[in-house]
CSV table of C-alpha atoms in Angstrom, one decimal:
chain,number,residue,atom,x,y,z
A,1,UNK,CA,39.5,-10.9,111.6
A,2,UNK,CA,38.1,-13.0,108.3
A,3,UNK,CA,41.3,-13.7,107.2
A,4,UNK,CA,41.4,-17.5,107.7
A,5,UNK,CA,38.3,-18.2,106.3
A,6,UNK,CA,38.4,-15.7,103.6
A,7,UNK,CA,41.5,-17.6,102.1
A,8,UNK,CA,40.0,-21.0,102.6
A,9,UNK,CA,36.7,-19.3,100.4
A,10,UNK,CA,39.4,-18.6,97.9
A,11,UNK,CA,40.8,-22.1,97.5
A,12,UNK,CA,37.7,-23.4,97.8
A,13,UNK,CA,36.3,-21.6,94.7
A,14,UNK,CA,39.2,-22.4,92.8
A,15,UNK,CA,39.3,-26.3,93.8
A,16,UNK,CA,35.2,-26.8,93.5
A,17,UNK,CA,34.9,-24.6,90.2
A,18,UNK,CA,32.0,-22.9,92.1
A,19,UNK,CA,30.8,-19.5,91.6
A,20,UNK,CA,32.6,-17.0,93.9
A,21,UNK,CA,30.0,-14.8,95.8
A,22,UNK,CA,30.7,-12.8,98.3
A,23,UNK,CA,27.4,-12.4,100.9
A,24,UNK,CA,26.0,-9.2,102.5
A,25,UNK,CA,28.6,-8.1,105.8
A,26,UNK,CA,31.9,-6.8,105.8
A,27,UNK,CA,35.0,-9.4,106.2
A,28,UNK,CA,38.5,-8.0,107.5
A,29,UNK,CA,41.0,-9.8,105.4
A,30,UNK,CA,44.7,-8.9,105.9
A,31,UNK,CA,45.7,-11.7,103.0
A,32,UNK,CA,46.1,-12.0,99.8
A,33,UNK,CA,42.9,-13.8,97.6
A,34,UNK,CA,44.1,-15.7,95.0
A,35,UNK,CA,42.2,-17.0,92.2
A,36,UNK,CA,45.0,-17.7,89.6
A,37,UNK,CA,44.0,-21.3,89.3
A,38,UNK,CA,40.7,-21.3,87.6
A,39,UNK,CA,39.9,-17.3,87.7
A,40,UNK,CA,36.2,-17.0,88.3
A,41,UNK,CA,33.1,-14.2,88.5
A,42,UNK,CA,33.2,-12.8,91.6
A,43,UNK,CA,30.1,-11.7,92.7
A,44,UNK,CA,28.7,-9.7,95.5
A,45,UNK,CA,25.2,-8.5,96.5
A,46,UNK,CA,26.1,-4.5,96.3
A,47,UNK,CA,29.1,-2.3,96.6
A,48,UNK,CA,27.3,-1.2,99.9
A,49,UNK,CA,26.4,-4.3,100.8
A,50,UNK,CA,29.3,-6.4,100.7
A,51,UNK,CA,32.5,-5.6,101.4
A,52,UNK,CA,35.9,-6.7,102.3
A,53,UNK,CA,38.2,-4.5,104.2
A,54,UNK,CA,41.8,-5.5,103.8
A,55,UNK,CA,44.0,-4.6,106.0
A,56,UNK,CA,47.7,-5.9,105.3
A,57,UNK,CA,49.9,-4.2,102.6
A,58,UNK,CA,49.7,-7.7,100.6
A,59,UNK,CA,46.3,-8.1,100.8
A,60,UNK,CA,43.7,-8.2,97.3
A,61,UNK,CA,43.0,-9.9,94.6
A,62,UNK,CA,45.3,-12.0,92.2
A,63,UNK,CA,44.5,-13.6,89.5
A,64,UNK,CA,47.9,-14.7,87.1
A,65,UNK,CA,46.2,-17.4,85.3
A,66,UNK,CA,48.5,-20.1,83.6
A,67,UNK,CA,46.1,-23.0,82.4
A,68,UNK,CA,43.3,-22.8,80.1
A,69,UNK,CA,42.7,-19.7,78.2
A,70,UNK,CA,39.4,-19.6,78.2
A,71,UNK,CA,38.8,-18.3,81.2
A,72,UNK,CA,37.4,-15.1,83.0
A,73,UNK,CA,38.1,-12.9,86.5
A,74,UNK,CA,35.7,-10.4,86.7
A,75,UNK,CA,34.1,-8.7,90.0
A,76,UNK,CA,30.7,-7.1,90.2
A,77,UNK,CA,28.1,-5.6,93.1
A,78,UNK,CA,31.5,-5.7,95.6
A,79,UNK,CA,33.3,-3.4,97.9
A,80,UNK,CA,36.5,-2.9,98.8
A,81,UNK,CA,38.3,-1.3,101.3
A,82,UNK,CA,42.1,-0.5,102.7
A,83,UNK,CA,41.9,0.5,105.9
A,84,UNK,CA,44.9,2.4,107.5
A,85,UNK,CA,47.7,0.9,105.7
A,86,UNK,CA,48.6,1.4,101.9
A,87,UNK,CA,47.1,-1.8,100.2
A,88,UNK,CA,49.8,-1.9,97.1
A,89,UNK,CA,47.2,-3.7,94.1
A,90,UNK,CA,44.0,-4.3,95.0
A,91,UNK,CA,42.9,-6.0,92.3
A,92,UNK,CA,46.2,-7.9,90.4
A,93,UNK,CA,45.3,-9.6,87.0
A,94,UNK,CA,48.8,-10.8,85.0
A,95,UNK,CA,48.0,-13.4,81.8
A,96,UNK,CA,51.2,-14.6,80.1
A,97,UNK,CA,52.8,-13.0,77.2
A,98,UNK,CA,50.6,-15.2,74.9
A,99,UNK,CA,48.3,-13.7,72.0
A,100,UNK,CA,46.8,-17.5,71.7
A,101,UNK,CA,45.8,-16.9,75.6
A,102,UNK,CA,45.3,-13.7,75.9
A,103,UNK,CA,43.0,-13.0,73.4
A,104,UNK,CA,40.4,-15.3,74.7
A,105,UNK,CA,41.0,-14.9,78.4
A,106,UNK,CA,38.4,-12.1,79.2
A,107,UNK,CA,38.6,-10.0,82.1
A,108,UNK,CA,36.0,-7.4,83.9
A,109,UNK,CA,35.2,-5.0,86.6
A,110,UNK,CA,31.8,-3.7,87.3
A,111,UNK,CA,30.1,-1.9,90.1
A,112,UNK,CA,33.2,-2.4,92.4
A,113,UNK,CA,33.4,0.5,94.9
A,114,UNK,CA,37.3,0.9,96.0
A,115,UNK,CA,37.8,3.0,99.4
A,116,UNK,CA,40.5,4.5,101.0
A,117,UNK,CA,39.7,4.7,104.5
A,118,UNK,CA,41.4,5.3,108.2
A,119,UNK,CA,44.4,6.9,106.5
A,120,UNK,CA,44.5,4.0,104.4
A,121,UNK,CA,44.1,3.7,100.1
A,122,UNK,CA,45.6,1.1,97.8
A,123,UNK,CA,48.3,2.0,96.0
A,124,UNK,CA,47.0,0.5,92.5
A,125,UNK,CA,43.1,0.2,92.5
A,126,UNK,CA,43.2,-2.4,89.5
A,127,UNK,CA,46.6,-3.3,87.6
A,128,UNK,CA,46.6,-5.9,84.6
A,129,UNK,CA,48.9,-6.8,82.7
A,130,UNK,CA,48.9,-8.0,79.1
A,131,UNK,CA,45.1,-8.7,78.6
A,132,UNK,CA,43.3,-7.9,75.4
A,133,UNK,CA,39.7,-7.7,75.9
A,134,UNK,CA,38.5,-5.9,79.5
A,135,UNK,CA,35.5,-3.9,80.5
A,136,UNK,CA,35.5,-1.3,83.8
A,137,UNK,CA,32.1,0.4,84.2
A,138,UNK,CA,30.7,2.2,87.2
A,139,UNK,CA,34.1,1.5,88.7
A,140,UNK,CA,34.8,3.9,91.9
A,141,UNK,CA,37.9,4.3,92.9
A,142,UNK,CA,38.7,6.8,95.6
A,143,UNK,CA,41.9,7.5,97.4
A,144,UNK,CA,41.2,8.6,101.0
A,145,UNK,CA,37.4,9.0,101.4
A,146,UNK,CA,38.0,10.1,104.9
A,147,UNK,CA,40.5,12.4,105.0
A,148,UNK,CA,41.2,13.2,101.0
A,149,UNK,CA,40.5,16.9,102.2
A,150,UNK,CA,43.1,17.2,105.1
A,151,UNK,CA,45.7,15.7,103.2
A,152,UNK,CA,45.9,12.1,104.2
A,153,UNK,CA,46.4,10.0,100.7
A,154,UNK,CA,45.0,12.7,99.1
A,155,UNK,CA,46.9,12.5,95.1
A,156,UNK,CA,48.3,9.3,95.9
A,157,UNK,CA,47.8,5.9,94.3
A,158,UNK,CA,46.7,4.7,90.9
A,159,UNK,CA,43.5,3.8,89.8
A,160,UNK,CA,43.6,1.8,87.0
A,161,UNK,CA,47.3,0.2,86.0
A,162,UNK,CA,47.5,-1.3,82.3
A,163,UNK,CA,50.7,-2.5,80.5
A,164,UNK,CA,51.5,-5.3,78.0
A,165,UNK,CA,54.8,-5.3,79.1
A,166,UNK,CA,55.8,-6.1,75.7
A,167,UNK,CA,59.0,-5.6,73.7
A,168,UNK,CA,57.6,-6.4,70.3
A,169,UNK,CA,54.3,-4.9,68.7
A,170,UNK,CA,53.1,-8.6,67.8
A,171,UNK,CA,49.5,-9.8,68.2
A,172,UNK,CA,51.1,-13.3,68.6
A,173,UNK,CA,52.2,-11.8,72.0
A,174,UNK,CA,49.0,-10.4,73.4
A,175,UNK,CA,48.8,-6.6,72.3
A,176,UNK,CA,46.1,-5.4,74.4
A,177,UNK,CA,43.0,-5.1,71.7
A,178,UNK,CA,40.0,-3.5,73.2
A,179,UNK,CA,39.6,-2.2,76.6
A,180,UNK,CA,36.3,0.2,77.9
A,181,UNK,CA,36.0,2.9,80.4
A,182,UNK,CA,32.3,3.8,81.0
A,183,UNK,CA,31.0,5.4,84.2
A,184,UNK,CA,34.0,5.1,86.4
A,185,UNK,CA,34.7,7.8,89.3
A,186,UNK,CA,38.5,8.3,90.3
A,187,UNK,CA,38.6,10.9,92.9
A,188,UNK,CA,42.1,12.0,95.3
A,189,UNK,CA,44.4,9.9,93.4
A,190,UNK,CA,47.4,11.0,91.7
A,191,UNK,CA,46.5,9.1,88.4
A,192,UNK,CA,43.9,8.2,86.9
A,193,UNK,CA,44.1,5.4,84.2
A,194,UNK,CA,47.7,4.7,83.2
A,195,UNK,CA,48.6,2.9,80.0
A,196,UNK,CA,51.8,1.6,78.8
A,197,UNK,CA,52.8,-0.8,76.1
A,198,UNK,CA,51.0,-2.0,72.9
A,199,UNK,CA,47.3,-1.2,73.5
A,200,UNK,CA,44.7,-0.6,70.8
A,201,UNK,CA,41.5,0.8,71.2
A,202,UNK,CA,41.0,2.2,73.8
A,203,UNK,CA,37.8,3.7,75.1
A,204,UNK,CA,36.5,6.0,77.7
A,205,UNK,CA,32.9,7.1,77.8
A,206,UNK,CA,31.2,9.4,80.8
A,207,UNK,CA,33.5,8.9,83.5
A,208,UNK,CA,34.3,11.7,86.0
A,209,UNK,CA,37.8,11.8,87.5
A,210,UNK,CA,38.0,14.7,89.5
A,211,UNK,CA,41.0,16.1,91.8
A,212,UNK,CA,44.1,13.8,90.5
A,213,UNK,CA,47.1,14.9,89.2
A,214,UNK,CA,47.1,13.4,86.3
A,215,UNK,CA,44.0,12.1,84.4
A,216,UNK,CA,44.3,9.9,81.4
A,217,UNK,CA,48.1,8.9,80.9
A,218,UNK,CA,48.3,6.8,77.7
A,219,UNK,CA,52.2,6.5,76.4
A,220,UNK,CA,53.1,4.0,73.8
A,221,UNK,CA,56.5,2.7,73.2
A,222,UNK,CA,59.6,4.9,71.3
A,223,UNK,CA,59.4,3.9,67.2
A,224,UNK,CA,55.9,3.3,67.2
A,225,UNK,CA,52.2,4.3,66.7
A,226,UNK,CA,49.3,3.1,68.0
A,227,UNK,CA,45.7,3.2,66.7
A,228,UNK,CA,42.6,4.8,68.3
A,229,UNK,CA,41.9,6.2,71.5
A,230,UNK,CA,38.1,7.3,71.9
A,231,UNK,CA,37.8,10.2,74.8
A,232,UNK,CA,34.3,11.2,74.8
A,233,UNK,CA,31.9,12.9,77.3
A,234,UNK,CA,34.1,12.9,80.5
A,235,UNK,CA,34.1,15.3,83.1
A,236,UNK,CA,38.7,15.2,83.8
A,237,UNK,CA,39.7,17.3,86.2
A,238,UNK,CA,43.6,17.6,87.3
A,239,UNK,CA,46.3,19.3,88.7
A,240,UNK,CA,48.9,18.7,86.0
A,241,UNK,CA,47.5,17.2,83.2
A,242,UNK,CA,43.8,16.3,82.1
A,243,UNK,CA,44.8,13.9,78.9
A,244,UNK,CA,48.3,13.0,77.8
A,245,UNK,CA,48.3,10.8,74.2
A,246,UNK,CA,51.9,10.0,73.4
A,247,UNK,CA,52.1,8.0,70.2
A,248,UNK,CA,48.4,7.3,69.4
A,249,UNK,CA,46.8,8.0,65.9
A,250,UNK,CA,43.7,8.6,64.9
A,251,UNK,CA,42.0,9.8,68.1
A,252,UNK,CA,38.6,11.4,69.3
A,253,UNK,CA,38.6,13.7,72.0
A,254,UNK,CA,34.8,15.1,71.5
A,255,UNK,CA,32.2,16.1,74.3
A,256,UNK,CA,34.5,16.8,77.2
A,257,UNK,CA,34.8,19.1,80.1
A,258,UNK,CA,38.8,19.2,80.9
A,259,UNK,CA,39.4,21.8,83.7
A,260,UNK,CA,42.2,22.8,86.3
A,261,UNK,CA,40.7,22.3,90.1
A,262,UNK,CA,40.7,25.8,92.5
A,263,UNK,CA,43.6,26.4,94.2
A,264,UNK,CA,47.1,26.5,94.2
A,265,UNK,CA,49.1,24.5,92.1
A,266,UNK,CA,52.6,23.6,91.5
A,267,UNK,CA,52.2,21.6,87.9
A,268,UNK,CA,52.8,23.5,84.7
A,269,UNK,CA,49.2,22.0,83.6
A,270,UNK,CA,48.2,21.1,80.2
A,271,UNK,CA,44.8,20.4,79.3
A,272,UNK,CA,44.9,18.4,76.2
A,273,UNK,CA,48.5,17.3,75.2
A,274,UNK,CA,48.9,15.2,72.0
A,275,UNK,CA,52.6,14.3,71.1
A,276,UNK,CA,53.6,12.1,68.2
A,277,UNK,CA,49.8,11.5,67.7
A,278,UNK,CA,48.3,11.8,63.9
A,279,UNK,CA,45.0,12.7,62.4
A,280,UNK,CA,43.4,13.5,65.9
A,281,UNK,CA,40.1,14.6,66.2
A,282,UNK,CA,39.4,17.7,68.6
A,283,UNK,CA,36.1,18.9,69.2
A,284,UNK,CA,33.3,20.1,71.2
A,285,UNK,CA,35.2,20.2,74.4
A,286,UNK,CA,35.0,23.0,77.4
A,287,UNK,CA,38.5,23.6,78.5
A,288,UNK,CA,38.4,25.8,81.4
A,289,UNK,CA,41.3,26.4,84.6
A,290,UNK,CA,38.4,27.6,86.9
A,291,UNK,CA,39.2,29.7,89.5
A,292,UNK,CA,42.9,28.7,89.7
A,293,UNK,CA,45.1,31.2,92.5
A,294,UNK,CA,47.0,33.6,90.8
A,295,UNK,CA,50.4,32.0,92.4
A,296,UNK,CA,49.4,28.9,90.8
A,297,UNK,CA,51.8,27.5,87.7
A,298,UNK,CA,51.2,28.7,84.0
A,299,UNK,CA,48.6,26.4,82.1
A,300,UNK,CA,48.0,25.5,78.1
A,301,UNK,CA,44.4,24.5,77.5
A,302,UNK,CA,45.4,22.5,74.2
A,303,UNK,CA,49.3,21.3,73.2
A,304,UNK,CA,50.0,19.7,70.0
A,305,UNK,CA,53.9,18.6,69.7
A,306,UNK,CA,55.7,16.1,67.8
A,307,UNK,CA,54.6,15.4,64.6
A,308,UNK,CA,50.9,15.4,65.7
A,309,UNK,CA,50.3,16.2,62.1
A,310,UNK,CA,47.1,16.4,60.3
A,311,UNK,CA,44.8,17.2,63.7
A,312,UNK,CA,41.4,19.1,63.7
A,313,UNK,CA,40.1,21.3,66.0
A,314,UNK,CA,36.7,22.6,66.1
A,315,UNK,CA,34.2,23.7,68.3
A,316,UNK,CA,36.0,24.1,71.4
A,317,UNK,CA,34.7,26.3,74.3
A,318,UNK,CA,38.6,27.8,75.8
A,319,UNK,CA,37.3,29.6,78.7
A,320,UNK,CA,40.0,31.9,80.9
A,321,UNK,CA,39.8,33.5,84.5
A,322,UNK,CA,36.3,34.7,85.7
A,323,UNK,CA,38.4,37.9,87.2
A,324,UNK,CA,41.6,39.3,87.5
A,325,UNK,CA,41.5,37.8,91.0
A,326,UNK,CA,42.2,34.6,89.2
A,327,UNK,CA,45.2,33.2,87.4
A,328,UNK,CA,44.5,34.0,83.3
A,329,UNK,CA,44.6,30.7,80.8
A,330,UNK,CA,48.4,31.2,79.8
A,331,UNK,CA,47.6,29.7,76.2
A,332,UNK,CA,44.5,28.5,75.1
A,333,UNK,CA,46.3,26.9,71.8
A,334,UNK,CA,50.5,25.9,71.7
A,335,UNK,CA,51.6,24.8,68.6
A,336,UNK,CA,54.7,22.9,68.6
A,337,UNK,CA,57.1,21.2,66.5
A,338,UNK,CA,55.8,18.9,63.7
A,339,UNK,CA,51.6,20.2,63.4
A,340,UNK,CA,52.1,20.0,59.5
A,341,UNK,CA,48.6,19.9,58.1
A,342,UNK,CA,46.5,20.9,61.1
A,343,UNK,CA,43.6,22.8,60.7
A,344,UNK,CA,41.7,25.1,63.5
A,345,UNK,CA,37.9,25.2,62.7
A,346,UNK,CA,36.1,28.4,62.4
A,347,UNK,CA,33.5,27.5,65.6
A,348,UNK,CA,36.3,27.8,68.3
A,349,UNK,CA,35.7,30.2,71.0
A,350,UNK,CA,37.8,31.9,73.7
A,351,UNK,CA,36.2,33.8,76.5
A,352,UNK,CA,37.7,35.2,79.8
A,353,UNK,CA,40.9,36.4,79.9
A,354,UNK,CA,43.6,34.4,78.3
A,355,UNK,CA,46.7,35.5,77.9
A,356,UNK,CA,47.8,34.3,74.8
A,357,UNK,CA,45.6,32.8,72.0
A,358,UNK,CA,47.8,30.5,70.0
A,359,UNK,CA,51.7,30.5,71.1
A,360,UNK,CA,54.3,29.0,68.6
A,361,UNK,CA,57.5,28.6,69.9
A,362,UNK,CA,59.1,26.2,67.5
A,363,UNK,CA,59.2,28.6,64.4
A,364,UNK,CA,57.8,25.6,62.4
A,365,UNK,CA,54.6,25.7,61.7
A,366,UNK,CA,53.1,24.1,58.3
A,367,UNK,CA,53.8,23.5,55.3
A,368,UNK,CA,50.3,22.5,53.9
A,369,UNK,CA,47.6,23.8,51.9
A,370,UNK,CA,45.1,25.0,53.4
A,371,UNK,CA,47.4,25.8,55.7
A,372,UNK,CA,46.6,26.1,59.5
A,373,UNK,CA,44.2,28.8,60.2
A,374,UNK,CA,42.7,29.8,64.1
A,375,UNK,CA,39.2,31.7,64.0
A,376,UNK,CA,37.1,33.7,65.4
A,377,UNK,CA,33.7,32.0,65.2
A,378,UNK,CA,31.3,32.8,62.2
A,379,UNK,CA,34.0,34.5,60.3
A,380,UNK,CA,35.0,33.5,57.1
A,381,UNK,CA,38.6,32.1,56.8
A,382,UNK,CA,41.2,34.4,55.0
A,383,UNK,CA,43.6,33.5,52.7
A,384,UNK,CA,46.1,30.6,54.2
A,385,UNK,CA,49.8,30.8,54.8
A,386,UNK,CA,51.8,29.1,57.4
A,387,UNK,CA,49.7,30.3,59.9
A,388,UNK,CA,46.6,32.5,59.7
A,389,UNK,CA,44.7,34.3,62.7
A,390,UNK,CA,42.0,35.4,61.4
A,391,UNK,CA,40.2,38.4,63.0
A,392,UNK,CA,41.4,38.0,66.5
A,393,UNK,CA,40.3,40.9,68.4
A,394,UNK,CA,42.9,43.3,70.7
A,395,UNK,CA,42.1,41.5,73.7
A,396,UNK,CA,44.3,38.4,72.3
A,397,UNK,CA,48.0,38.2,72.0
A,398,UNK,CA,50.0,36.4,69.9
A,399,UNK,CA,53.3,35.1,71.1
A,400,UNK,CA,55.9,33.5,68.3
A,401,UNK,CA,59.2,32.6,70.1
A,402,UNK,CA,62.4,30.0,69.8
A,403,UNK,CA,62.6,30.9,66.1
A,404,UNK,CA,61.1,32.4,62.8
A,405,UNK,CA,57.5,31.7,62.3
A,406,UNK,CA,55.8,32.9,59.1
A,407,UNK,CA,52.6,34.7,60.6
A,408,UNK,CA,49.4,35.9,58.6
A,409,UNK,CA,46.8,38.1,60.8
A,410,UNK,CA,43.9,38.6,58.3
């Protein structure tokens, strides 16, 4: 057991100033490491190299700097374990509600491996709290490594935690600015990233989060928008949802392959949801359920609800059961309440068997010139009207319920 000295490493850093590094070997700490003092750039020489297993339900990282602002916690090249007990924040980074502090307080995590192992997983891979400016790349977060398969911890814990915890949308108070996914792996857990409060800009580049429940959970508060999520060329794959924007404008979701894992599932599964969420941007994605059991729960490739107005959609590959041995794509497009002025491009494709094309069950649809048209690709668009289908062929249905929807089939 490292514990003892592990701690006294701690303090030392902080009291000395000195450069954190962590040495080759793997150290058993059961304690909590805190670096709230001076913060620092932790260092190790590998994921696979060094590591420290904790082993207490306290145990981590903490960093809840209070003194100079200009200051930085970051870890690279370092592994991290919880072994047999559920570690409840590995990594714990808090800055005050301070936009003067928070905005030059810079935090970042980079080649960190974070196990689950012996039954064991952290309940909240990295959680910060009202930071502006932070960087995760080739971040790994796992949530049983041993025994994901068997059950064990598989779709438990969170892998990354942000929040402003906020109740004004005021720079002055440390709105959370610009913050980067790039190359991070979140396998077994039951979220991926979740974000709450007043963040803007935030963006997520070629990272793979595979078997979770729920993949990119971004939900800003009641009354107000926030600007610019950028989802491009991930590989999201989840039981319930892949991406969930609730009150974010102006948003790319381009490159990415969303899909529903094999098996059995018990989640009404969305692939794409955007709700309260203008001018998004919706292209060249593959949206695909796999080879989901025909017991499994019905599943919308794309939802737009709640005054998502003035969306485009273009170029997306919606691709439905292999076979009648699997469970169809219920809906490859639902149209909800408030889509005013969103337009389907003509290069969208569906293939395999989906049950329904486009299903609107509001009865409002739009009331906007062009108006909003669905297409077969290469076809030329018809005349517009609240909602055109243009030369969808008999294997499609259309399904209009929950009110009167003004329909044009060209």
């Amino acid at each position: 057991n490292d514990t003892t000295a592990m701690v006294a490493w701690a303090a030392a850093c902080q009291s000395s100033g000195r450069q954190p590094y962590v040495p080759p070997g793997k150290y058993l700490c059961s304690a909590q490491l805190d670096f709230s003092s001076k913060g620092g750039a932790i260092r190790g020489a590998g994921e696979n190299l060094s590591i420290i297993v904790f082993t207490g339900t306290g145990a981590g990282f903490k960093c809840y700097p209070s003194a100079s602002s200009f200051g930085v916690f970051s870890i690279d090249q370092l592994g991290l374990q919880a072994s047999g007990v559920v570690v409840a924040v590995g990594v714990d980074v808090r800055l005050p509600n301070d936009g003067a502090y928070s905005n030059n307080f810079r935090t970042g995590f980079r080649n960190v491996e974070m196990l689950g192992v012996s039954g064991g997983y952290f309940g909240v891979g990295i959680r910060e709290r009202n930071v502006c400016y932070s960087e995760r790349r080739r971040v790994k977060y796992w949530g049983s490594s041993e025994d994901a398969g068997a059950g064990g911890a598989y779709y438990a814990g969170i892998a990354f935690d942000i929040d402003t915890q906020l109740t004004a949308d005021d720079p002055l108070l440390g709105v959370t600015l610009e913050n980067i996914w790039d190359g991070c792996s979140v396998a077994f857990a039951d979220t991926a990233v979740r974000i709450r409060g007043y963040s803007e800009g935030l963006h997520f580049r070629n990272n793979n989060f595979a078997f979770v429940r729920k993949g990119i959970d971004a939900n800003a508060p009641v009354g107000t928008r926030q600007p610019f999520v950028s989802i491009i060329g991930n590989h999201i794959n989840a039981t319930e949802f892949c991406i969930l924007l609730d009150k974010y404008n102006q948003s790319q979701i381009i490159g990415n392959h969303i899909a529903r894992p094999n098996g059995v599932h018990a989640y009404t599964w969305d692939g794409i949801h955007l709700d309260d969420s203008l001018y998004a941007i919706i292209t060249s994605n593959i949206i695909v359920p796999e080879i989901v059991s025909l017991t499994a729960v019905a599943g919308t490739a794309l939802r737009l609800e709640g005054d998502s107005w003035y969306a485009t959609v273009d170029s997306n590959q919606f691709v439905g059961a292999i076979s009648g041995s699997f469970r169809p794509l219920d809906v490859a497009i639902r149209l909800e309440s408030g889509i005013n002025g969103t337009k389907m491009g003509a290069q969208n494709q569906f293939n395999g068997t989906i049950t329904t094309a486009l299903s609107d069950g509001s009865g409002t649809t739009t009331n906007f010139l062009p108006g909003l048209t669905i297409q077969k690709a290469g076809v030329t668009q018809g005349a517009p009207g609240s909602v055109s289908l243009i030369n969808f062929n008999a294997d499609f249905n259309i399904g209009v319920s929950g009110g009167v929807a003004s329909v044009d089939v060209v």
